[in-house]
Short mmCIF file of C-alpha atoms in Angstrom, two decimals:
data_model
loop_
_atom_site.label_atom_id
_atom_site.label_comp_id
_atom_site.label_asym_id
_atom_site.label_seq_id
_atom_site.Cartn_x
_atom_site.Cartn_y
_atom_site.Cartn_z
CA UNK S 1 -0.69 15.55 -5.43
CA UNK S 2 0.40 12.51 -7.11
CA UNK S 3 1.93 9.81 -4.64
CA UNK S 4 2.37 6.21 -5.48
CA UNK S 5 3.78 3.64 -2.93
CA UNK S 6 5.13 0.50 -3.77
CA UNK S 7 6.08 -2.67 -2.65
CA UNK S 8 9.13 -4.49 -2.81
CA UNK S 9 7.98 -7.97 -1.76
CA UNK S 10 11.16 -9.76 -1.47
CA UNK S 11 12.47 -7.22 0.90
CA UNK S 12 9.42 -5.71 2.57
CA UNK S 13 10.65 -2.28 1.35
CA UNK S 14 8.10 0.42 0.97
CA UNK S 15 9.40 2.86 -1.86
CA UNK S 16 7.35 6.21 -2.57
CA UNK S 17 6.84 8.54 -5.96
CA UNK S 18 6.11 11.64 -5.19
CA UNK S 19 4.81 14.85 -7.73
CA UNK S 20 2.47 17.82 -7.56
CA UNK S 21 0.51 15.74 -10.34
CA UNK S 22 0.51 14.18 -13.82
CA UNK S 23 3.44 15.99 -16.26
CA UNK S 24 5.28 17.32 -13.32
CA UNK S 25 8.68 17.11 -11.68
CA UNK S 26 9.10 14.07 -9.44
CA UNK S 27 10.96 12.51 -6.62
CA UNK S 28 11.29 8.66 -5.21
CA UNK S 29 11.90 7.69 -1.71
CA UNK S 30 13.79 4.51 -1.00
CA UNK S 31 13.74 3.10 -4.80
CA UNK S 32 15.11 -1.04 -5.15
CA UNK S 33 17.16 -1.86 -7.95
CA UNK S 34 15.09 -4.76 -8.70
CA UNK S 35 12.13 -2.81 -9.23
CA UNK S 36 13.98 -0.10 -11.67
CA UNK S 37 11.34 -1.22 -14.58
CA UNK S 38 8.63 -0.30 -13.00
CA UNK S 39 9.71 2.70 -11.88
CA UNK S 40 10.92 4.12 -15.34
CA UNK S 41 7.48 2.81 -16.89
CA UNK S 42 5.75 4.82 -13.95
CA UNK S 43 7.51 7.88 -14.75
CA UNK S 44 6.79 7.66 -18.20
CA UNK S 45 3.44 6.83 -18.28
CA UNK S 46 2.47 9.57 -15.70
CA UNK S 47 4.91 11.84 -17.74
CA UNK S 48 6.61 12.79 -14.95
CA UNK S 49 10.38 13.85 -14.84
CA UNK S 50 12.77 12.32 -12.03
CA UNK S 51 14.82 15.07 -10.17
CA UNK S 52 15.34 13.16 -7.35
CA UNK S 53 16.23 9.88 -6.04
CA UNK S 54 16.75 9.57 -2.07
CA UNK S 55 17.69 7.13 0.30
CA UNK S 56 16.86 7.42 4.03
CA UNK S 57 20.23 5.91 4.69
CA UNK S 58 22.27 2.88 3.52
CA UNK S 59 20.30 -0.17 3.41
CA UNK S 60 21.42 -3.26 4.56
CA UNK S 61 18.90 -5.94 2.95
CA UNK S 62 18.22 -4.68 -0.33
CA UNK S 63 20.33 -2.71 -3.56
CA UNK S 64 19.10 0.88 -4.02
CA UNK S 65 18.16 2.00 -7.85
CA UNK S 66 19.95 5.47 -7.07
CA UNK S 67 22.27 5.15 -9.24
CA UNK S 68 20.91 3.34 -12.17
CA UNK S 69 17.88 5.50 -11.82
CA UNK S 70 20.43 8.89 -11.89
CA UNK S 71 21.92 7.10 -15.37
CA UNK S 72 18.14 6.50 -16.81
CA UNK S 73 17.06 9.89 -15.91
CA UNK S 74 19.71 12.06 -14.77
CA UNK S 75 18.18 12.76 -11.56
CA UNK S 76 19.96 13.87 -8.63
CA UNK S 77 20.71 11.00 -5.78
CA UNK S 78 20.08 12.46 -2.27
CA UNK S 79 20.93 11.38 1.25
CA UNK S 80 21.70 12.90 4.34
CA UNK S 81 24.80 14.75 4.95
CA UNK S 82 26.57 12.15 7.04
CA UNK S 83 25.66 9.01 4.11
CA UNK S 84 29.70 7.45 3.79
CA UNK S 85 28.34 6.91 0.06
CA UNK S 86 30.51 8.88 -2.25
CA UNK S 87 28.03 8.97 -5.39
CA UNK S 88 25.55 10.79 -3.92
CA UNK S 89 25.19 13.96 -5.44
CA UNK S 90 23.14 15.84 -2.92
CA UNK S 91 23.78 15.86 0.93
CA UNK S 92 21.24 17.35 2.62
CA UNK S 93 21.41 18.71 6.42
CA UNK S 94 18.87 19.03 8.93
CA UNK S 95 15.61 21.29 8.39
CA UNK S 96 17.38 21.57 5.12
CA UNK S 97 13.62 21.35 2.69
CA UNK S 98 14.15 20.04 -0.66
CA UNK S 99 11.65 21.35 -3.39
CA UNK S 100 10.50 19.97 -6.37
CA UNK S 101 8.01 21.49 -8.65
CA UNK S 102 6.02 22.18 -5.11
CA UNK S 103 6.41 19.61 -3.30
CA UNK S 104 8.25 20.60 0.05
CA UNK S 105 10.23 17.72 2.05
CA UNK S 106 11.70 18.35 5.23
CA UNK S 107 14.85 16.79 5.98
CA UNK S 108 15.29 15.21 9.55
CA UNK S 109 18.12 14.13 11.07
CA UNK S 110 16.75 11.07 12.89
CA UNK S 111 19.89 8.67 13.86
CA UNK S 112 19.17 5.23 15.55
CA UNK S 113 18.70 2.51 13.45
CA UNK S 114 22.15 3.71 11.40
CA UNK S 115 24.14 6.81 12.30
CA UNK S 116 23.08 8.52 8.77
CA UNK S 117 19.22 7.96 8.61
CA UNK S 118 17.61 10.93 8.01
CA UNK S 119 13.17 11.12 8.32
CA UNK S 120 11.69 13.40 5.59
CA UNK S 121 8.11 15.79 6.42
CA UNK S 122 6.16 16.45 3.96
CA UNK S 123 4.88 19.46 4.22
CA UNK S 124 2.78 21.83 4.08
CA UNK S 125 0.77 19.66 1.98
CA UNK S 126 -2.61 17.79 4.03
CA UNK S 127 -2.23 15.79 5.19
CA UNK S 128 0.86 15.97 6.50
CA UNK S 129 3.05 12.78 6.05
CA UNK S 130 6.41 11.62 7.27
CA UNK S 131 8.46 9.24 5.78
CA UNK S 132 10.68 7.50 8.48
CA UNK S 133 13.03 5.13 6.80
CA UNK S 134 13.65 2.44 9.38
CA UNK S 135 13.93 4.46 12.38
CA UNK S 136 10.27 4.73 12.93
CA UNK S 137 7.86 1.39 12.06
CA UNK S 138 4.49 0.59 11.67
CA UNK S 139 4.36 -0.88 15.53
CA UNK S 140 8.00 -1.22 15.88
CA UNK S 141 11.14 0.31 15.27
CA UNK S 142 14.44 -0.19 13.46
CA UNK S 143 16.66 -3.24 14.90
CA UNK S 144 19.94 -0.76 15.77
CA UNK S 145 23.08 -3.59 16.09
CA UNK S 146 24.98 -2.77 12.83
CA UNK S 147 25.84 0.38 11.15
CA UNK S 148 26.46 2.31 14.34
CA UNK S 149 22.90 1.46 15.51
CA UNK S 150 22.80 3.24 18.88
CA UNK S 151 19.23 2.09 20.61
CA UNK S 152 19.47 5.15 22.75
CA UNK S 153 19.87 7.37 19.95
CA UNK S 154 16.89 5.49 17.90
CA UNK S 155 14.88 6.31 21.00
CA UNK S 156 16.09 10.12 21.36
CA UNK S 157 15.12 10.36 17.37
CA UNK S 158 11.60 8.97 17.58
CA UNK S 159 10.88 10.57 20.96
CA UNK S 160 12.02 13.60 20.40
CA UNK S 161 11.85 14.29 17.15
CA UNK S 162 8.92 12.33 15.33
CA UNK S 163 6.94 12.21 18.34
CA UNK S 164 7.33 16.00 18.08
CA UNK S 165 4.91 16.04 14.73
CA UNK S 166 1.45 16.33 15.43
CA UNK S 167 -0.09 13.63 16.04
CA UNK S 168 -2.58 13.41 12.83
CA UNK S 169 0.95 13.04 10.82
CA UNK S 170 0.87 10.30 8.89
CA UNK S 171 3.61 7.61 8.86
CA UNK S 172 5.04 6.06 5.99
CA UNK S 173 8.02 3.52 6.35
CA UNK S 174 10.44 2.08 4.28
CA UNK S 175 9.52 -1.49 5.06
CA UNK S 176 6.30 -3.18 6.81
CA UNK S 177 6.20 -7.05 7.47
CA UNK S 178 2.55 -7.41 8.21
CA UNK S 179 0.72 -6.15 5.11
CA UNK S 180 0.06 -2.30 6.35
CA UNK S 181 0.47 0.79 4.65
CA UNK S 182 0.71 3.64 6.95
CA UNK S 183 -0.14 5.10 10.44
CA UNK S 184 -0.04 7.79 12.19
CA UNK S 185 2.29 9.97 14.41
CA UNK S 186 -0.32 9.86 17.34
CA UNK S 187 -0.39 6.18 16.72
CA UNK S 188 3.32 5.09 17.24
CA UNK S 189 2.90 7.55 20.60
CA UNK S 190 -0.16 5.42 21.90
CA UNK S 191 0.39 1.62 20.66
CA UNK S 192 3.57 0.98 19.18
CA UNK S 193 4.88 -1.89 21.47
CA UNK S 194 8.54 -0.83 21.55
CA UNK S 195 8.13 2.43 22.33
CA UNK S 196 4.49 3.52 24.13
CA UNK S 197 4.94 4.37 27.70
CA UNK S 198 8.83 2.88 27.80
CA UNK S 199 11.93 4.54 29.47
CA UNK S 200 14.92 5.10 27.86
CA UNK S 201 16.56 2.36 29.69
CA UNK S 202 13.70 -0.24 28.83
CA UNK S 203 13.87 0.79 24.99
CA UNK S 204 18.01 0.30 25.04
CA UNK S 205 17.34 -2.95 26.90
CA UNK S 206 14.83 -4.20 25.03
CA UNK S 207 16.89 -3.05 21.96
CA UNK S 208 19.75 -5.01 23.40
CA UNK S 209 17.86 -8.51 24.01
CA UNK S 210 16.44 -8.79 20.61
CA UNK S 211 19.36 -11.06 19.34
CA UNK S 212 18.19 -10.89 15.48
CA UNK S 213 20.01 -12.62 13.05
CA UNK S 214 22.82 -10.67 11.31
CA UNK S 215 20.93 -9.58 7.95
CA UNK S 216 21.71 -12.30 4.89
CA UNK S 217 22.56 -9.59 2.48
CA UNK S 218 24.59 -7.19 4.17
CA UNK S 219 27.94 -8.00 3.49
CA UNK S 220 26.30 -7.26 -0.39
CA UNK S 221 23.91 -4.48 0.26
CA UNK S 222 25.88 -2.23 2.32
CA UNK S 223 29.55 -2.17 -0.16
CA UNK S 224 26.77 -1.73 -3.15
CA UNK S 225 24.79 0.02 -1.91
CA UNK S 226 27.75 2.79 -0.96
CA UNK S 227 28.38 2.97 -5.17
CA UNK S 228 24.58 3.48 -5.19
CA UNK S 229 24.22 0.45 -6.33
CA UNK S 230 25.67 0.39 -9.56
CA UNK S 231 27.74 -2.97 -11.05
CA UNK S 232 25.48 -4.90 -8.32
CA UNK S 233 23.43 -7.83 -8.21
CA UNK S 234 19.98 -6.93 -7.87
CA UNK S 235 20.12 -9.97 -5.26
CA UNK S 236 16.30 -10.81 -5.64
CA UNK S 237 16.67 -14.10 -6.33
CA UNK S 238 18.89 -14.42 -3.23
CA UNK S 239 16.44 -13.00 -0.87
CA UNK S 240 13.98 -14.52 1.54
CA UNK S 241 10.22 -13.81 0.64
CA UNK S 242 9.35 -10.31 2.77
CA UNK L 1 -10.17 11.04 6.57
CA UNK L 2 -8.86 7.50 7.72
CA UNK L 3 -7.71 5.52 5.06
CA UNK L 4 -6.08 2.15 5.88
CA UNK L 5 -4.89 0.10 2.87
CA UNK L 6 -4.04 -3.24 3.78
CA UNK L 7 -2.33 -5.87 2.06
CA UNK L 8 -2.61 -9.86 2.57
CA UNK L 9 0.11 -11.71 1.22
CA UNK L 10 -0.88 -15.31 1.01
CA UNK L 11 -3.83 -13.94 -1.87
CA UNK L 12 -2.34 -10.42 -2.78
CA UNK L 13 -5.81 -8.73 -1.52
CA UNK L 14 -6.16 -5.48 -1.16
CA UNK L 15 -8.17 -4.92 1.84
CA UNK L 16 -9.88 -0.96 2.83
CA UNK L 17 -10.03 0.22 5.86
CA UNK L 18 -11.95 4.46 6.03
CA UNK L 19 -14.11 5.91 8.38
CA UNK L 20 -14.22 9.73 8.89
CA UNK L 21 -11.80 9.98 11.25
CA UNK L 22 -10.89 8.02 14.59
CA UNK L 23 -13.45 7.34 17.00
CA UNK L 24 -15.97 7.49 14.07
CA UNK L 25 -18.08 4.72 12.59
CA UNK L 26 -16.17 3.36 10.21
CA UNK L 27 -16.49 0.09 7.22
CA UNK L 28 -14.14 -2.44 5.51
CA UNK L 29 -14.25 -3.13 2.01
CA UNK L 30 -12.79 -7.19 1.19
CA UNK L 31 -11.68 -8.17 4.56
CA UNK L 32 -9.81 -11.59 4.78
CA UNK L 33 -10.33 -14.28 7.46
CA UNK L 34 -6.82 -14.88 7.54
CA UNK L 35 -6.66 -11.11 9.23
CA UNK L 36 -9.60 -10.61 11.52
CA UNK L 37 -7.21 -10.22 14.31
CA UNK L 38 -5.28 -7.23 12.69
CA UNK L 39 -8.45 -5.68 11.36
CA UNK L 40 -9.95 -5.60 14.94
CA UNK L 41 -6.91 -4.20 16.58
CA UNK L 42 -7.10 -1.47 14.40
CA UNK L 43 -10.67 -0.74 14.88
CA UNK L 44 -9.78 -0.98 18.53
CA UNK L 45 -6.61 1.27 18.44
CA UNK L 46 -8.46 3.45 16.67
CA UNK L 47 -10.94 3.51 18.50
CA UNK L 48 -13.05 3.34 15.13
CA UNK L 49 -17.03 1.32 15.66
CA UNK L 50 -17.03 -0.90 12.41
CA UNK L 51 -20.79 -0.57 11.04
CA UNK L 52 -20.41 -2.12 7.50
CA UNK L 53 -18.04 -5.06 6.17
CA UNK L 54 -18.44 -5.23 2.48
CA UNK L 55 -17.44 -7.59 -0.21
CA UNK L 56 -17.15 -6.62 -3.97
CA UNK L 57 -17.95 -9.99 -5.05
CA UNK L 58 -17.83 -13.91 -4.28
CA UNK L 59 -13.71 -14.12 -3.61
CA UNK L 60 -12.67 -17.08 -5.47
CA UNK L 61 -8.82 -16.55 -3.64
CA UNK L 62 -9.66 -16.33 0.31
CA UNK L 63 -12.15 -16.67 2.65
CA UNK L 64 -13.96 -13.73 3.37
CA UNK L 65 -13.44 -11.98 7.51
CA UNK L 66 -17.49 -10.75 7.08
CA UNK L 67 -19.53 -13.51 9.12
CA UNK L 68 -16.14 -13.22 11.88
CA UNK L 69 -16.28 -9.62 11.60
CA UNK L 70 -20.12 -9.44 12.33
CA UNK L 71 -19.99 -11.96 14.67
CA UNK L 72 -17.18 -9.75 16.89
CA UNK L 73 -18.62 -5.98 15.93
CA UNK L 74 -22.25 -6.37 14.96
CA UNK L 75 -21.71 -4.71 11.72
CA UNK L 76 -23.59 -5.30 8.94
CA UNK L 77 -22.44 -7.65 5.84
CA UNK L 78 -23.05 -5.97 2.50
CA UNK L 79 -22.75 -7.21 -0.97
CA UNK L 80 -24.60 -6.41 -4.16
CA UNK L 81 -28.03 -6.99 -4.52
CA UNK L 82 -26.78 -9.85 -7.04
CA UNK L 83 -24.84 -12.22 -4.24
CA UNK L 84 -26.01 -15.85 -3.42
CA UNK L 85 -24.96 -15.50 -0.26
CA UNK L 86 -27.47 -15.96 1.75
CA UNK L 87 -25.55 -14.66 5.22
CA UNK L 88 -25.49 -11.19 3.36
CA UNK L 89 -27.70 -8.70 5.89
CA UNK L 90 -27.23 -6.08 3.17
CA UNK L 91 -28.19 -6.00 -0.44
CA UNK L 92 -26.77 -2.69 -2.53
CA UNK L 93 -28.49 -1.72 -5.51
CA UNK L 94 -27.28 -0.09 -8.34
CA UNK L 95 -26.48 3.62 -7.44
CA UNK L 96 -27.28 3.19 -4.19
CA UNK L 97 -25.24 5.10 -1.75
CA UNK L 98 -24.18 3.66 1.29
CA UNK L 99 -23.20 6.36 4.50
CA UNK L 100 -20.85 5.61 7.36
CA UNK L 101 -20.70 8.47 9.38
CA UNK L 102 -19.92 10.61 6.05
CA UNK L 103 -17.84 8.53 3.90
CA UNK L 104 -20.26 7.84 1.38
CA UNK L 105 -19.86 5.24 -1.31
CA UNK L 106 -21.98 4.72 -4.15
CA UNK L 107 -22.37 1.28 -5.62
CA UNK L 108 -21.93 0.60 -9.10
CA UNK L 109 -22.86 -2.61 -10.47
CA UNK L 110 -19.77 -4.36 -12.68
CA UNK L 111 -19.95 -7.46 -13.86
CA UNK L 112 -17.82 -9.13 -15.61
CA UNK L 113 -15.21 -10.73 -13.32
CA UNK L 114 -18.60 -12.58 -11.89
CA UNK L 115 -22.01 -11.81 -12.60
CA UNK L 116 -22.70 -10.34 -9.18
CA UNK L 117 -19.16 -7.68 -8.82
CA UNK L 118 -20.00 -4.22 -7.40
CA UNK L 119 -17.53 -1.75 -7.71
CA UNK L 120 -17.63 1.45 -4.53
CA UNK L 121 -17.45 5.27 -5.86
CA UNK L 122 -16.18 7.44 -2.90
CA UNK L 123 -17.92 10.44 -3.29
CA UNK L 124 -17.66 13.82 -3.42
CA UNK L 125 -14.39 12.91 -0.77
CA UNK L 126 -11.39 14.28 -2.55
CA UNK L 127 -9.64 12.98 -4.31
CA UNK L 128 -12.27 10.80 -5.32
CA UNK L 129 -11.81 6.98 -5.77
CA UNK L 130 -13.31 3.84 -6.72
CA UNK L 131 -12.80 0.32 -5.20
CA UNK L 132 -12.93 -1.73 -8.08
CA UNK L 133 -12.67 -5.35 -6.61
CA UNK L 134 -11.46 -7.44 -9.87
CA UNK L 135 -13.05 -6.22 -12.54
CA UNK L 136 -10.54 -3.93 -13.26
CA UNK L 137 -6.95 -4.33 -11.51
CA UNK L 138 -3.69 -2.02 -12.09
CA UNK L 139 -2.80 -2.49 -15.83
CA UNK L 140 -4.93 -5.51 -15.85
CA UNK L 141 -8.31 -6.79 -15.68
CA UNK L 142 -10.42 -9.67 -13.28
CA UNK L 143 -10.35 -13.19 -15.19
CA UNK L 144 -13.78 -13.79 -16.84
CA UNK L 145 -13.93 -17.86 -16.64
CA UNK L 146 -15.69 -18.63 -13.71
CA UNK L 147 -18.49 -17.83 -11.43
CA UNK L 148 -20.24 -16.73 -14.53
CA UNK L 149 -17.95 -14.84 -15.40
CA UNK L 150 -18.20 -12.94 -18.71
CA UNK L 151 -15.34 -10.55 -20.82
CA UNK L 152 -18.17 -8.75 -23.00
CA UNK L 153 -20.18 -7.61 -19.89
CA UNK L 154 -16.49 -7.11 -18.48
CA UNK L 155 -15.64 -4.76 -20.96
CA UNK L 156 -18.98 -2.98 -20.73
CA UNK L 157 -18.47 -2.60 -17.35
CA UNK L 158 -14.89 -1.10 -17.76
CA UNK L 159 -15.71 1.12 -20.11
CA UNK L 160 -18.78 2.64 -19.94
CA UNK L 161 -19.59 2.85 -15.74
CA UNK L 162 -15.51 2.95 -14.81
CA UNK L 163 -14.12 4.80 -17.48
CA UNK L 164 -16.78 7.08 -17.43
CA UNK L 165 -15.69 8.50 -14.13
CA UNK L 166 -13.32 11.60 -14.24
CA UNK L 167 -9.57 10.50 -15.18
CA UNK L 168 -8.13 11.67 -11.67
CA UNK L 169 -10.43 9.02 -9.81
CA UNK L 170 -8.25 6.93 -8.11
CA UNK L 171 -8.45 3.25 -8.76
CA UNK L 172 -8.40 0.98 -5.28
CA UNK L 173 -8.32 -2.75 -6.57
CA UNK L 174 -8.70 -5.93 -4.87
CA UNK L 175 -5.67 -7.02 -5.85
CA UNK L 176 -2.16 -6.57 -6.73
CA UNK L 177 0.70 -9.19 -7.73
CA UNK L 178 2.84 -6.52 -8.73
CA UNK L 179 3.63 -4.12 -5.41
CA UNK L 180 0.93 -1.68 -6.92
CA UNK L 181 -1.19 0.14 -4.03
CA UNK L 182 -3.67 2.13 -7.16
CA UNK L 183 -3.81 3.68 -9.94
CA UNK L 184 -6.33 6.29 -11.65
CA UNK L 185 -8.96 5.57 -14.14
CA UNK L 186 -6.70 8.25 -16.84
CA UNK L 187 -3.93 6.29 -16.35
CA UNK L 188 -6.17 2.98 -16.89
CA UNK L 189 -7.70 4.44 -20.09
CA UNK L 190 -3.89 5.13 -21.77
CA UNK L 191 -2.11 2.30 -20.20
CA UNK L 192 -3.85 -0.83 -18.76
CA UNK L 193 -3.03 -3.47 -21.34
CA UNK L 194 -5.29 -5.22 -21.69
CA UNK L 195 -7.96 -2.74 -22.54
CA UNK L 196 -6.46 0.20 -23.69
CA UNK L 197 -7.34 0.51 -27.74
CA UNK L 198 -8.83 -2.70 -27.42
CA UNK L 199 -12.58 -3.22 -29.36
CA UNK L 200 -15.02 -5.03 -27.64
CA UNK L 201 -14.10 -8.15 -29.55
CA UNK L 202 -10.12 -7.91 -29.61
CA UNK L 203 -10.87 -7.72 -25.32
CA UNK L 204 -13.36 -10.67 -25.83
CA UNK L 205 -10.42 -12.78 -27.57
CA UNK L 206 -7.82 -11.92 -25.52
CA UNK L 207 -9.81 -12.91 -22.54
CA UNK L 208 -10.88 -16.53 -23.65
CA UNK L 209 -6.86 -16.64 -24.91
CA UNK L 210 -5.73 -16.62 -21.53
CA UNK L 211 -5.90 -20.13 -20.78
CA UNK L 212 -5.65 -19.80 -16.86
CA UNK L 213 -5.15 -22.85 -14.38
CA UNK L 214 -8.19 -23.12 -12.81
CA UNK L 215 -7.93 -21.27 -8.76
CA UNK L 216 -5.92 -23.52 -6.19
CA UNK L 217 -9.08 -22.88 -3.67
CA UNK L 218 -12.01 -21.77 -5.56
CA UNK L 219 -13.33 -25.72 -4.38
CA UNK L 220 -12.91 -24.29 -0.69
CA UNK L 221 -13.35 -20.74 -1.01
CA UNK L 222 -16.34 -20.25 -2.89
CA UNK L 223 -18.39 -22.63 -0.64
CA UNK L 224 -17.38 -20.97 2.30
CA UNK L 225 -17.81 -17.35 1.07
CA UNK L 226 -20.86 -18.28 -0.05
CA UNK L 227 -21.45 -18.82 4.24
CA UNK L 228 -19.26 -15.44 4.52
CA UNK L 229 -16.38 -17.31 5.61
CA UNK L 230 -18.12 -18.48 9.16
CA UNK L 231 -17.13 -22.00 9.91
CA UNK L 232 -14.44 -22.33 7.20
CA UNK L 233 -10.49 -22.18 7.74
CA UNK L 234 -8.64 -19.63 6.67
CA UNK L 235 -6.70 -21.30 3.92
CA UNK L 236 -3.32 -19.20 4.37
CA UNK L 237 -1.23 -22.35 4.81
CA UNK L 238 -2.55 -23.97 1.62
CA UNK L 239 -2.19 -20.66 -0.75
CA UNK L 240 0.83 -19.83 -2.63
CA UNK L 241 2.86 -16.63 -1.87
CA UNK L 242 1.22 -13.87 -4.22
#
């Protein structure tokens, strides 16, 4: 399997390429519009063809490439079935697996840190691998106050659902802070501070008290990124360093 | 397999994390001071017993974590049998083939960045890989004007002990500026700028071309890697963002 990940360094984003290998059909997770050149030159130079373009859900700090990577290549642009985004060609639905050229993703509905996120498994291949958008993080979890955050449904989502996986799954995020790459599903379960060993009620508390900041670019990043981000800013000069 | 990539910002390392699995013994591959504490929470979540910290070569860019890292595991500090450091409890010889526990890596010797650069084969592990430190980077290649540094012996060392490895090896660097986590010696061979097509000479040219501001820290760094970091700060307030 070929898998690349990349970082977005002004926005912390993790982005992912998948393909069985070299020549193949391909598909990106969580792609930034600033970064659109280095995905095309990817693709080309591991002669790979895009087929699909997904977002988790609708990001509030940085523009998606969806749909400047759907004009480049044609791919499809994929979300969940509840994404408010009208230029998204593909809605998936839960347990719904998307396919390309052999690689199998599972789609999960995982609500919590927005009402649309979905998680997608990756799977059968080994190891197995999840890619959690920002419901699940590496030691910490989504912030859920905008988008129709709902703490106790970010809790119900990682505790029932991704906490489900066995435990050797391996975590891959859309963003990471603190210079790491992945984990694991067993983990999140044991040592993730937000989450190990915490009630419902703590979670949504501790949720509740976090008092972050309202996000710099989302008054941008949400309206552009609903047009996929097409006639927007890339906003990178804008941004704080990730 | 347990494969932790992990990135420091201040100095765009790379860092490597494997061992065979958790609870096994496991080793580190260019740690950074500025991250002991992270490193040893993961060897403690993991519940991983670090045996080996290893450097590719004298870090010009950051202090090294090996004399911290000994001094809070016991493990051994390893760098090729080429190092002035005198703190260095393990010399590696050419093709010698260091096992943790069964991740084996086999040391091949690479000048060119400095005169004393290993590079790591992981071997027979699948998909095989090789931590190249900074002789050879993602579409790039290690400057070659300090520390006895050298482009000729770089380019020998690219291209006949690196590019002689099978073109699905997976290249782990030390660093990336661009967002890169690897790349694979094929791609390297077709692609990497620098290199690719070049002759001997054109690479030798382009090298002393380059015209590079001499390192922010190599005053500070060198010095104290040359002590493997012990006694030293960890210079993260005084970097640039990479």
């Amino acid at each position: 399997m070929l898998f690349r990940q990349l970082f977005d360094a002004t926005s912390s984003t993790w982005t992912y390429l998948l393909a069985s290998g070299p020549g193949r059909e391909a598909l990106i997770i969580d792609p930034c519009k600033a970064n659109l050149a280095q995905y095309l030159r990817l693709v080309e130079q591991l002669e790979l063809r895009l087929v699909r373009a997904i977002d988790t859900h609708t990001h509030a700090d940085h523009v998606t490439a969806l749909g400047d990577l759907r004009d480049a290549t044609g791919c499809a642009t994929v979300m969940g079935e509840h994404t408010r985004a009208e230029c998204i060609s593909e809605r998936v639905r839960e347990d719904e697996v998307l396919d390309v050229d052999g690689i199998r993703l599972k789609a999960l509905y995982t609500p919590g840190h927005t009402d649309e996120s979905f998680s997608f498994l990756l799977d059968p291949q080994r190891p197995r691998a999840v890619f959690t958008g920002d419901v699940l993080l590496i030691r910490g979890t989504g912030r859920t106050d905008f988008q129709n955050g709902d703490a106790g449904r970010s809790y119900d989502s990682i505790t029932q659902v991704l906490f489900a996986l066995p435990d050797r799954t391996l975590v891959y995020p859309a963003h990471d802070y603190k210079g790491e790459t992945c984990s694991s599903i067993g983990e999140e379960k044991r040592h993730n501070p937000r989450i190990a060993g915490k009630s419902r009620e703590q979670y949504v508390a501790l949720m509740a008290a976090l008092d972050l900041p309202r996000p710099k670019l989302i008054d941008i990043a949400v309206p552009a990124n609903l047009r996929c981000g097409r006639d927007a800013p890339a906003l990178e000069d804008q941004a704080p360093q990730g």
